[in-house]
PDB file of C-alpha atoms in Angstrom:
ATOM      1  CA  UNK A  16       0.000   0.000   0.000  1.00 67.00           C
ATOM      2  CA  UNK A  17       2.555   2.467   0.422  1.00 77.00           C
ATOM      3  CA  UNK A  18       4.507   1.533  -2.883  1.00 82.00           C
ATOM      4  CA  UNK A  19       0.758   2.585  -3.757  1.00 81.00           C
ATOM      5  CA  UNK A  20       0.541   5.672  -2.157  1.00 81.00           C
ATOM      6  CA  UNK A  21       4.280   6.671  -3.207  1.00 82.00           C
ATOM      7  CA  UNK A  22       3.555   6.503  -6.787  1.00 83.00           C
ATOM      8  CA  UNK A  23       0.328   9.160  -6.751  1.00 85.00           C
ATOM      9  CA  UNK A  24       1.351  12.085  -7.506  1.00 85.00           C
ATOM     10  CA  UNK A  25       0.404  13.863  -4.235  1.00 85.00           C
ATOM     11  CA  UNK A  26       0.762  17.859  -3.728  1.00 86.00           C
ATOM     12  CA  UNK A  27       3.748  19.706  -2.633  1.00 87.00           C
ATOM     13  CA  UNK A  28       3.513  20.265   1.478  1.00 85.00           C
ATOM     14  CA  UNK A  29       4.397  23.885   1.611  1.00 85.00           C
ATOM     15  CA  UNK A  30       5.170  26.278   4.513  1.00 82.00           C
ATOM     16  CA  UNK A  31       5.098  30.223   4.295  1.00 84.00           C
ATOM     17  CA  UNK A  32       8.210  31.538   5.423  1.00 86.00           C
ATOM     18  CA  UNK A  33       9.747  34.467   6.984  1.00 88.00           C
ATOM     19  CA  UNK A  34       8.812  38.135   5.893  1.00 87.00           C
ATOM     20  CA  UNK A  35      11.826  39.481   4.039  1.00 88.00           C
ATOM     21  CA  UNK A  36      11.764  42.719   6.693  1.00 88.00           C
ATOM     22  CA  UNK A  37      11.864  40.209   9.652  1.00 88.00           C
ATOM     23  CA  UNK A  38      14.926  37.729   8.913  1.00 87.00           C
ATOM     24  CA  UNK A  39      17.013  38.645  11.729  1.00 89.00           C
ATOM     25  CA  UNK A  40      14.507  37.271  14.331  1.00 86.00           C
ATOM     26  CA  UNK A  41      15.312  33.912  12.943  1.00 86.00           C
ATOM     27  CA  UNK A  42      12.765  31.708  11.616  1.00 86.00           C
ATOM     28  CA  UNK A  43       9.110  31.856  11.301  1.00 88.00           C
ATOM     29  CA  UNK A  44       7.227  30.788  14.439  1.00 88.00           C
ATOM     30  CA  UNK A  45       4.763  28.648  14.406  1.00 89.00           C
ATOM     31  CA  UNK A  46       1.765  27.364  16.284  1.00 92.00           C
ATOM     32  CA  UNK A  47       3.338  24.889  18.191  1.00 92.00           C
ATOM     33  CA  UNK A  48       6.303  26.948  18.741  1.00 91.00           C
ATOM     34  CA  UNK A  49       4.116  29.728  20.129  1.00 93.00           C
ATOM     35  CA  UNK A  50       2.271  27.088  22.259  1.00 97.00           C
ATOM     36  CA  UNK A  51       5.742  26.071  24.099  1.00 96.00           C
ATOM     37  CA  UNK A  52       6.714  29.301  24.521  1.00 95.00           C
ATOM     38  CA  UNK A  53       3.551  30.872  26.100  1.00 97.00           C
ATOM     39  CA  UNK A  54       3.319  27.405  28.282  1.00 98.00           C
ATOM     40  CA  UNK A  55       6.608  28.412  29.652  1.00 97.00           C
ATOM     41  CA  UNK A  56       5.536  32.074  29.974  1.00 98.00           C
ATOM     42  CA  UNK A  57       2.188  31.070  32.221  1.00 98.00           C
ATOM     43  CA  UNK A  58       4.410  28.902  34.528  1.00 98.00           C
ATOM     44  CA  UNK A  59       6.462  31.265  35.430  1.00 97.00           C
ATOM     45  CA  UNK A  60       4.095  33.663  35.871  1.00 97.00           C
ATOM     46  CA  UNK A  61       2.200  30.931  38.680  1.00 97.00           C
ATOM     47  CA  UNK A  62       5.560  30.735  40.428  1.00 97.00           C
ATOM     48  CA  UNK A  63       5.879  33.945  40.671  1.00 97.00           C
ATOM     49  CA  UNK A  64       2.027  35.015  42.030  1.00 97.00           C
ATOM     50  CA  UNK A  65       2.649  32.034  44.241  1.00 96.00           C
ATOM     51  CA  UNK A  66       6.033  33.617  45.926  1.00 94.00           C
ATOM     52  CA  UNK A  67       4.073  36.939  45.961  1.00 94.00           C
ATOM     53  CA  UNK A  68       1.027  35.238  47.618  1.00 95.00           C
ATOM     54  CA  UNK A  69       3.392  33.757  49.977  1.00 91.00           C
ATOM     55  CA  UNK A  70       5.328  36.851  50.703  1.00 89.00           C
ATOM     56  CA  UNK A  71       2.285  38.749  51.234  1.00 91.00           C
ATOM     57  CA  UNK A  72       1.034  36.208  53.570  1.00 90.00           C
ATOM     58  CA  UNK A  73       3.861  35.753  55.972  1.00 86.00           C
ATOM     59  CA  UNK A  74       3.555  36.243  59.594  1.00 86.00           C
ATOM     60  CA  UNK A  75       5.382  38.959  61.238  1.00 79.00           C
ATOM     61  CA  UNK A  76       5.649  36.486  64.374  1.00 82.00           C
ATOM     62  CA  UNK A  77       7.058  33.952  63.158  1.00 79.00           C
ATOM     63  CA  UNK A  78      10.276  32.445  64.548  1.00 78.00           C
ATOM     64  CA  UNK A  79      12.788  29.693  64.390  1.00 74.00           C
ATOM     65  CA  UNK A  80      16.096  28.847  65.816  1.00 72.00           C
ATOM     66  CA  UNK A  81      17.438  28.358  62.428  1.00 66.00           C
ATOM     67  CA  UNK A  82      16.566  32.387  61.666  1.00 67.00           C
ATOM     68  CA  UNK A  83      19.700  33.419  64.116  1.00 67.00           C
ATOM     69  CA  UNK A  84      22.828  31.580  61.770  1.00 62.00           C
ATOM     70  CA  UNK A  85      23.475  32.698  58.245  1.00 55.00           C
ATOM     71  CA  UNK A  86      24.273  29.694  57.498  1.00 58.00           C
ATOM     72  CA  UNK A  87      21.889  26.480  56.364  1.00 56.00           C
ATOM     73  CA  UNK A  88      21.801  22.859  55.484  1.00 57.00           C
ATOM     74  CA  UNK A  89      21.681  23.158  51.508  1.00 58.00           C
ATOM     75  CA  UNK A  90      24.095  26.400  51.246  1.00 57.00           C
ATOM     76  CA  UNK A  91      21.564  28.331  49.365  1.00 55.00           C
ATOM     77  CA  UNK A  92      21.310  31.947  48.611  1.00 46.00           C
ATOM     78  CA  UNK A  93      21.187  33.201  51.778  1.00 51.00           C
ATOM     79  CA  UNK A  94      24.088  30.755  52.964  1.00 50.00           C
ATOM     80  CA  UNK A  95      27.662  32.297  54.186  1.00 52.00           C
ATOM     81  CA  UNK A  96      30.184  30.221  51.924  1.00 54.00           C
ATOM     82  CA  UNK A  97      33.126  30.582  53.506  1.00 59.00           C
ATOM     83  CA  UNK A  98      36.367  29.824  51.581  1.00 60.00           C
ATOM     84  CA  UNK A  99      37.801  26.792  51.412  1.00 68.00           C
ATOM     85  CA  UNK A 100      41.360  26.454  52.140  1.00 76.00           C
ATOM     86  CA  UNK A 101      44.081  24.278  50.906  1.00 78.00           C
ATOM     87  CA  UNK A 102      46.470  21.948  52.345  1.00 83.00           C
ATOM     88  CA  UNK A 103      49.561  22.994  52.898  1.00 81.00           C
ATOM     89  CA  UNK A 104      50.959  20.342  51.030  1.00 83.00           C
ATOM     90  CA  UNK A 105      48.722  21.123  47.747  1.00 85.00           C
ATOM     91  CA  UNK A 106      50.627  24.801  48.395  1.00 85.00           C
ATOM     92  CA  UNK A 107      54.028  23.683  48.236  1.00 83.00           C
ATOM     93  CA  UNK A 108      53.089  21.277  45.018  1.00 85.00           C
ATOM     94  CA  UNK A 109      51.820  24.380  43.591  1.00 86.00           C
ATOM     95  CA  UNK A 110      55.008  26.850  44.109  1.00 87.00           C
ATOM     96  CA  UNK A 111      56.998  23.537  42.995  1.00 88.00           C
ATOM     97  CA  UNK A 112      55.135  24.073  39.608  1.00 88.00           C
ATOM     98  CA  UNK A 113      54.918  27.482  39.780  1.00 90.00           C
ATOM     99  CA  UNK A 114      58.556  27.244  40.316  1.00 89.00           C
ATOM    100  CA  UNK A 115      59.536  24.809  36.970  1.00 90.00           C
ATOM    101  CA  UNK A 116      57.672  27.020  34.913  1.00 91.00           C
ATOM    102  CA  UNK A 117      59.971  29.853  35.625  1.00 91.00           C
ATOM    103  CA  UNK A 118      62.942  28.079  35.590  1.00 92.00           C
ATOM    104  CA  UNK A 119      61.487  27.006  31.905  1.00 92.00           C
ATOM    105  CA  UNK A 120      60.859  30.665  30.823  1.00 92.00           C
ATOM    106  CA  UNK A 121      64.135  31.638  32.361  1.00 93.00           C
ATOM    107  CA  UNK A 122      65.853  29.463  30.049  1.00 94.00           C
ATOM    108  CA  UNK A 123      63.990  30.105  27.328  1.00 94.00           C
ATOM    109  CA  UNK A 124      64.775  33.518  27.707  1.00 93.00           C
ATOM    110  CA  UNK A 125      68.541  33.043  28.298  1.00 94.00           C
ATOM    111  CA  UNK A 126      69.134  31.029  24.786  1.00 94.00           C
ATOM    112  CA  UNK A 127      67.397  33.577  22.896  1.00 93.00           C
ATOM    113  CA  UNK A 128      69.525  36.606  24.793  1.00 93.00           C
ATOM    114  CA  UNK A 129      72.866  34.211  23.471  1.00 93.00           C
ATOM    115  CA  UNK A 130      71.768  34.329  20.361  1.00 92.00           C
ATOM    116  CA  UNK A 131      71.303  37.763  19.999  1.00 91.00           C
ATOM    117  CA  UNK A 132      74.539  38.815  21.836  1.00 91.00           C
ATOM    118  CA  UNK A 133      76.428  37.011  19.228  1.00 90.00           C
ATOM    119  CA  UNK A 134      74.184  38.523  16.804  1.00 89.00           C
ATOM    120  CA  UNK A 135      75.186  42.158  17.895  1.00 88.00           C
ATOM    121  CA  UNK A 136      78.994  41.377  18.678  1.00 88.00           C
ATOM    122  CA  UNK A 137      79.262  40.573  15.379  1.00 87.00           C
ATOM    123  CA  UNK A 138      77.767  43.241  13.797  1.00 83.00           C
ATOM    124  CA  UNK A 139      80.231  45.783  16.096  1.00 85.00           C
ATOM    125  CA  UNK A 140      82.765  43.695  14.786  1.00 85.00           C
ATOM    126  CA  UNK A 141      81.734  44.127  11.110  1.00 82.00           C
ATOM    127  CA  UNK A 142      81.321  48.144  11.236  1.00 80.00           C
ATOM    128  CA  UNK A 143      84.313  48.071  13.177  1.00 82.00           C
ATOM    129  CA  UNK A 144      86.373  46.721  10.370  1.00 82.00           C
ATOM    130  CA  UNK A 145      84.698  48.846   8.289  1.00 77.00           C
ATOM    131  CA  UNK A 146      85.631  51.863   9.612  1.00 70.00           C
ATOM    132  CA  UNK A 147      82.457  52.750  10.652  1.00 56.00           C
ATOM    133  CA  UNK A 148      81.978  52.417  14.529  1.00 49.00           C
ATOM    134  CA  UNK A 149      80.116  51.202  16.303  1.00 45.00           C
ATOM    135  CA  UNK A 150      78.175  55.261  17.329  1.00 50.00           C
ATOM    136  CA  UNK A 151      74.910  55.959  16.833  1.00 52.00           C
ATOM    137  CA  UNK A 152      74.259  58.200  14.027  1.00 55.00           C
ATOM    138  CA  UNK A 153      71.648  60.691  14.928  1.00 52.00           C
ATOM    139  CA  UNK A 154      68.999  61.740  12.386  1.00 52.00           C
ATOM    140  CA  UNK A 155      70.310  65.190  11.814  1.00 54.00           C
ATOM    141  CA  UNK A 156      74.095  63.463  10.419  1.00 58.00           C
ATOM    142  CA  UNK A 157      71.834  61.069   8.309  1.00 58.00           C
ATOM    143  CA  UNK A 158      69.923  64.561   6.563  1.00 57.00           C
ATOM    144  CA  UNK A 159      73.446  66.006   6.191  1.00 58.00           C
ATOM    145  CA  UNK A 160      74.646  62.689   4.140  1.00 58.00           C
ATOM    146  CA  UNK A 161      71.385  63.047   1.712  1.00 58.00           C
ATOM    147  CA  UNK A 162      71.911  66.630   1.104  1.00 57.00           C
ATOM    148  CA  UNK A 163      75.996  66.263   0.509  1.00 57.00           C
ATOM    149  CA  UNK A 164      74.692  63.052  -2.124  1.00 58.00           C
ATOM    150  CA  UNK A 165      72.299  65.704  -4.071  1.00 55.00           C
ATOM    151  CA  UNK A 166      74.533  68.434  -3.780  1.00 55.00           C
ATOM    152  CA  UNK A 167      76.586  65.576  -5.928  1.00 55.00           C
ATOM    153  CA  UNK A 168      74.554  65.803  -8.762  1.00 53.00           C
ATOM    154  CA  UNK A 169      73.345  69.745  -8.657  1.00 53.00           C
ATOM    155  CA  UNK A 170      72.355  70.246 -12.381  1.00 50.00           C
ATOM    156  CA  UNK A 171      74.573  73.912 -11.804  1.00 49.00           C
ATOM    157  CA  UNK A 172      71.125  76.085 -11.447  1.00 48.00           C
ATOM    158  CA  UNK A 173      71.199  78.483  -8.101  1.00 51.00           C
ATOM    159  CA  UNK A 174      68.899  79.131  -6.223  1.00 53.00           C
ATOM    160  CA  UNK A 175      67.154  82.214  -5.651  1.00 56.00           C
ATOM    161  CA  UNK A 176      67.006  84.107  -1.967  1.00 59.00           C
ATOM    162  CA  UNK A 177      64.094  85.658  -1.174  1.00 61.00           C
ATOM    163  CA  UNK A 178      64.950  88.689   0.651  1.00 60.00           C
ATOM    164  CA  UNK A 179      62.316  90.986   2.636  1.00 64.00           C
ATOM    165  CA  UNK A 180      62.720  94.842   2.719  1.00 61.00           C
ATOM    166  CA  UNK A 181      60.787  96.895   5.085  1.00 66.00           C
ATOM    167  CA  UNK A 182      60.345  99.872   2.787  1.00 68.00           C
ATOM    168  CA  UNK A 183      60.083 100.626  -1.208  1.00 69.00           C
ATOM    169  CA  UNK A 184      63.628 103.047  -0.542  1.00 74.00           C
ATOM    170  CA  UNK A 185      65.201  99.704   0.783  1.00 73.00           C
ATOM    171  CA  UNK A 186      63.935  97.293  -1.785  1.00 70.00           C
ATOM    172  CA  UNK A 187      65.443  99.976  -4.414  1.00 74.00           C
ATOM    173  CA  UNK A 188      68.874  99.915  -2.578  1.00 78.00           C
ATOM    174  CA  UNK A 189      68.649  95.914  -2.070  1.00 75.00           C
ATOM    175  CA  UNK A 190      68.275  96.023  -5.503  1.00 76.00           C
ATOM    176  CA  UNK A 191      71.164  98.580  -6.747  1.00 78.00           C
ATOM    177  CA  UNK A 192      73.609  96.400  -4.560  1.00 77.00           C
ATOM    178  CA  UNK A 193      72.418  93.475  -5.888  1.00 76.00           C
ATOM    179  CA  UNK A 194      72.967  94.532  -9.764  1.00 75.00           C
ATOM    180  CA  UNK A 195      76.330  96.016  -8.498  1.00 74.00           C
ATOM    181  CA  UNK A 196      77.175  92.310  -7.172  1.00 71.00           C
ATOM    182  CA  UNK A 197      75.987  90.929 -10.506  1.00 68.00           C
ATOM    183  CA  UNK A 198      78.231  93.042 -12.725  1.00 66.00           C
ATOM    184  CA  UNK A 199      81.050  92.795 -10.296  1.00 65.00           C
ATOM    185  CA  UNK A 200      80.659  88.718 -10.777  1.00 62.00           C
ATOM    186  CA  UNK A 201      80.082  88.627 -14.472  1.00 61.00           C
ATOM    187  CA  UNK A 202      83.445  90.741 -14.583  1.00 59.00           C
ATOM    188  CA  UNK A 203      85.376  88.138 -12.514  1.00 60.00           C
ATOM    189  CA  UNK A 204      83.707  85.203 -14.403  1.00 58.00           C
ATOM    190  CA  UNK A 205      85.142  86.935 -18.073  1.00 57.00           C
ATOM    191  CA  UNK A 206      88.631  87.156 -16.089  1.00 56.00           C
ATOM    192  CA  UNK A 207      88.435  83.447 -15.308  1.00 57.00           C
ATOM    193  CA  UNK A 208      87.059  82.167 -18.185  1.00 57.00           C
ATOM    194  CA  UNK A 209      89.741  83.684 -20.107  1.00 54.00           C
ATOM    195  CA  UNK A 210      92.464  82.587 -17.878  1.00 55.00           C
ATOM    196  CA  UNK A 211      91.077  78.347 -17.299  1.00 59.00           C
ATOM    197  CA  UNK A 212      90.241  78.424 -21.209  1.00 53.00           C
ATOM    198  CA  UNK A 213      92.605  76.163 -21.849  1.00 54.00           C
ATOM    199  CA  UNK A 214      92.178  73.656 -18.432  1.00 57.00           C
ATOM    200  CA  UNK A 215      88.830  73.404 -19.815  1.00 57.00           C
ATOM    201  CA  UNK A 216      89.450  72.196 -23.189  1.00 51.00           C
ATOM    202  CA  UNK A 217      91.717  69.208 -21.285  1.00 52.00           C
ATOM    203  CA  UNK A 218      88.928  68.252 -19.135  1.00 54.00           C
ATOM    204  CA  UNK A 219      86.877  64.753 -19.480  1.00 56.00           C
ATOM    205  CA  UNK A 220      83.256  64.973 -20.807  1.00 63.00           C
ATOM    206  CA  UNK A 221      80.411  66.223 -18.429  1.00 74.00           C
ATOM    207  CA  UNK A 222      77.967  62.741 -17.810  1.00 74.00           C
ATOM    208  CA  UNK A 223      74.458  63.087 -19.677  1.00 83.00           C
ATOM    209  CA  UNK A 224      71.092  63.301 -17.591  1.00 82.00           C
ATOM    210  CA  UNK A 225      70.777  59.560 -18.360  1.00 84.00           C
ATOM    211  CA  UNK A 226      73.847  58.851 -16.535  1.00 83.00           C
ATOM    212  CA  UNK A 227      73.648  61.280 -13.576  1.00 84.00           C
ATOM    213  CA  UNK A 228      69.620  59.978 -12.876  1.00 86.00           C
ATOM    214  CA  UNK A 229      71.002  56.438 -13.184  1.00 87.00           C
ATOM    215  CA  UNK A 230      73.682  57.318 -10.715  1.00 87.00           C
ATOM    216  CA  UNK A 231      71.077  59.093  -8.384  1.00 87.00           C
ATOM    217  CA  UNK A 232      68.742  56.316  -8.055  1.00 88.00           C
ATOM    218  CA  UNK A 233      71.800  53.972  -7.043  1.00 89.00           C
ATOM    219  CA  UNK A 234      72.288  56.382  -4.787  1.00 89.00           C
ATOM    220  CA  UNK A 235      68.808  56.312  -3.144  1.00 88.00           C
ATOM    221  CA  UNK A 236      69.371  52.447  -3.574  1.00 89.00           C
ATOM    222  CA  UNK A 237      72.272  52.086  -1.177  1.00 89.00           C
ATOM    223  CA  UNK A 238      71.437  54.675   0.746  1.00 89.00           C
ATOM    224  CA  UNK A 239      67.931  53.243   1.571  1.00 89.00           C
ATOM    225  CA  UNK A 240      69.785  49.491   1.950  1.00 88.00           C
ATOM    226  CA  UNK A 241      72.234  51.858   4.463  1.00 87.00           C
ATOM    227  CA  UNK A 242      69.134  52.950   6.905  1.00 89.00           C
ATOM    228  CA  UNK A 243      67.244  49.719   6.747  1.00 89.00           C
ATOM    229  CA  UNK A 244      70.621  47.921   7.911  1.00 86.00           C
ATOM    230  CA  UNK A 245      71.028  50.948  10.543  1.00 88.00           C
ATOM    231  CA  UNK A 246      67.214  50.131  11.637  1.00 90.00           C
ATOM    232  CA  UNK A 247      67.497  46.425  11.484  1.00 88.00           C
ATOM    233  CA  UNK A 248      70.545  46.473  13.993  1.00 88.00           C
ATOM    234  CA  UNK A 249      69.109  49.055  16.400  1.00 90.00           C
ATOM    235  CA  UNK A 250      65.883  46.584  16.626  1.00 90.00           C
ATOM    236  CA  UNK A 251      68.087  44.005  17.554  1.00 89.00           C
ATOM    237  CA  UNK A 252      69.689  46.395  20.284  1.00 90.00           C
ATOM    238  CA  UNK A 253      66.457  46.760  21.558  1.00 92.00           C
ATOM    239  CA  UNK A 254      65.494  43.539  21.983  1.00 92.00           C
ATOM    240  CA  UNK A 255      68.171  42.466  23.665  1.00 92.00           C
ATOM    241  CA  UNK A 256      67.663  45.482  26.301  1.00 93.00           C
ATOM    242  CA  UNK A 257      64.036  44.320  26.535  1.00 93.00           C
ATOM    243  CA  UNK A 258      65.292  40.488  26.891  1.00 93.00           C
ATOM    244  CA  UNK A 259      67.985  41.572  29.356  1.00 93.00           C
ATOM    245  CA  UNK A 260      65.013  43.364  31.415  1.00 93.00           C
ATOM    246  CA  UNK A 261      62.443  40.053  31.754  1.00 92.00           C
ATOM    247  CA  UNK A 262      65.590  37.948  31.943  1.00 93.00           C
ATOM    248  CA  UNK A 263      66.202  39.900  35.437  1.00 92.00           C
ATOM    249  CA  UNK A 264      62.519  39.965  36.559  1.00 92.00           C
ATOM    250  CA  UNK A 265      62.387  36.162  35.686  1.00 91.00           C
ATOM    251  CA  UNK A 266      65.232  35.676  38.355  1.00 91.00           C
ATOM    252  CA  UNK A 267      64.237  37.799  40.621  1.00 91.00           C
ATOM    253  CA  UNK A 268      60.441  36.389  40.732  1.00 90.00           C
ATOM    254  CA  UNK A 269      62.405  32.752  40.978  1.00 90.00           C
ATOM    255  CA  UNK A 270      64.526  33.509  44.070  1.00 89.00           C
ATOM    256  CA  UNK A 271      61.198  34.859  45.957  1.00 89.00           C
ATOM    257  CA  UNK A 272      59.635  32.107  45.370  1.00 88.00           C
ATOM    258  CA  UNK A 273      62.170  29.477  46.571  1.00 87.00           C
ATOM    259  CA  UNK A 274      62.583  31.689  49.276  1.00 85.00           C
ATOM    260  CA  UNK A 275      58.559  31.352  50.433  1.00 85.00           C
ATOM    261  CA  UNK A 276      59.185  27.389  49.679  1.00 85.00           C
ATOM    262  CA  UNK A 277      62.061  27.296  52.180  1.00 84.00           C
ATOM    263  CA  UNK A 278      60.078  29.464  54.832  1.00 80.00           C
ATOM    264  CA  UNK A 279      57.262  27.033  54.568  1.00 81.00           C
ATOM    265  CA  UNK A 280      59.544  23.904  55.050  1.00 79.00           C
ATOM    266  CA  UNK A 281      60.978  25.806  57.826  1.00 76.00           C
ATOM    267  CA  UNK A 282      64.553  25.553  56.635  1.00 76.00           C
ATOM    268  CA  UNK A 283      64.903  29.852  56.484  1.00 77.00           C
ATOM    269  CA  UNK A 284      63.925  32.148  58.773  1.00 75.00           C
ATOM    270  CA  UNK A 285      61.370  35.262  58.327  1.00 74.00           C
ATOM    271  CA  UNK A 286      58.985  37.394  59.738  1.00 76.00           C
ATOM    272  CA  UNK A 287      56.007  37.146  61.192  1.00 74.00           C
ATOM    273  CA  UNK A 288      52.798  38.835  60.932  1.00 74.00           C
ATOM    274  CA  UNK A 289      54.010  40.615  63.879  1.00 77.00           C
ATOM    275  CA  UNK A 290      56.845  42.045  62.682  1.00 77.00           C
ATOM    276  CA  UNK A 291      58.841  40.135  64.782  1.00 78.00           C
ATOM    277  CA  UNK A 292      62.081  38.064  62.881  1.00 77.00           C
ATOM    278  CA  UNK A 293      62.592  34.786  63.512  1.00 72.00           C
ATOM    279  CA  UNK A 294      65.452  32.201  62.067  1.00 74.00           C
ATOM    280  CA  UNK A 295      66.203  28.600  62.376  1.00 72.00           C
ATOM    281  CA  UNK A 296      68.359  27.551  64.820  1.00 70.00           C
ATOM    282  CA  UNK A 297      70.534  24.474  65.022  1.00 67.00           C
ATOM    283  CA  UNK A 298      70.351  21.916  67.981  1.00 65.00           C
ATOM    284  CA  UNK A 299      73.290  22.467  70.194  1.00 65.00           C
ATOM    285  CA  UNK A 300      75.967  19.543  70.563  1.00 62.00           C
TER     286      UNK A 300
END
């Protein structure tokens, strides 16, 4: 029969779904889905008229023995929990693991401060052989190096200087001076031109534009390689500093701690809460 029933064609069961508008509350809801939910919602609601029913029907006069401790059977709400402490044997396994684990990061910590100590001796030794030190250049030398490599390959234009005048009969004299200065060099520049005439003639042939932007943008090359090096290395400076710095909180947080296992096998003296200072003394012979 239900080979039967399977070959009818039978109609398509179809649900209507969520509105487009309201697809971030999930899923449509349906009947039975609103039936569990507002099932939920009544009980609840009982509970809570019968607590208010309750509370609204207590008796002023009432008393019990158990009212006068804090404390009851079940450690309900109302319960004091008080803290639970541990053995002092679960304590000193503790600080024993507490203990390994610094030892571990300690070590950790020491093989990578090796490393990098060899790592920065022998860079030192490489700029020492170089010639170049092992100082710190400061920005302000690096800016001087960039401006001696472009004053390198100056085309020959000058530069103008702007000059301010406070008043027309000043910019007028500024000015006279100035053509003065002018006529005075164009003079000198005849005199020398006729004098190096024939140095010039021996000289080599000035480099094309092709050449001298080839030569700049090796330049910028190198001297780009130069302050990524200079970077790279001071990095490495710094991390060794910052190594060097956990290396000696590491330690420090180490010795404390064997120090707080020996005062609780009783093997080192202290203090006490007191302030009074106590130490282990040997049995006289």
């Amino acid at each position: 029969m239900s080979s039967m029933r399977n070959a009818v064609h039978r109609r398509q069961h179809r649900e209507r779904g969520q509105l487009e508008g309201r697809e971030k509350w999930g899923i449509l809801e349906k009947h039975k889905d609103y039936s569990l939910r507002a099932k939920d919602y009544n009980t609840k609601q009982a509970k809570l008229q019968r607590l208010r029913e309750k509370a609204r029907d207590r008796n002023p006069d009432e008393f019990a023995y158990g009212m006068l401790s804090a404390q009851n059977a079940q450690q309900g709400k109302h319960g004091a929990r008080e803290g639970t402490s541990l053995s002092q044997d679960t304590v000193k396994l503790l600080k024993t693991q507490d203990a390994g684990y610094l030892r571990t990061v300690g070590e950790r910590i020491r093989r990578e401060m090796e490393r990098l100590e060899k790592e920065v001796q022998l860079q030192d030794g490489m700029e020492k052989v170089l010639g170049g030190g092992s100082r710190k250049r400061s920005s302000e030398e690096e800016d001087g190096e960039d401006e001696e490599d472009e004053d390198m390959f100056d085309t020959g234009v000058k530069r103008r200087k702007v000059v301010f005048a406070e008043s027309r009969e000043d910019q007028k004299e500024l000015g006279r001076e100035l053509d003065e200065a002018d006529e005075d060099g164009e003079e000198d520049e005849e005199d020398d031109d006729d004098e190096t005439f024939g140095t010039q003639l021996q000289k080599q042939k000035q480099p094309t534009k092709k050449e001298l932007e080839a030569q700049r943008k090796a330049l910028q090359q190198a001297r780009a390689a130069r302050k990524l090096k200079r970077r790279a290395a001071e990095a490495r400076r710094n991390k060794l500093a910052a190594l060097r710095k956990q290396y000696a909180e590491i330690t420090t947080a180490e010795r404390e701690l064997d120090l707080q296992r020996a005062k609780m096998s009783n093997s080192v003296g202290g203090v006490n809460k007191k302030g009074v200072k106590w130490k282990i003394r040997e049995r006289k012979r």
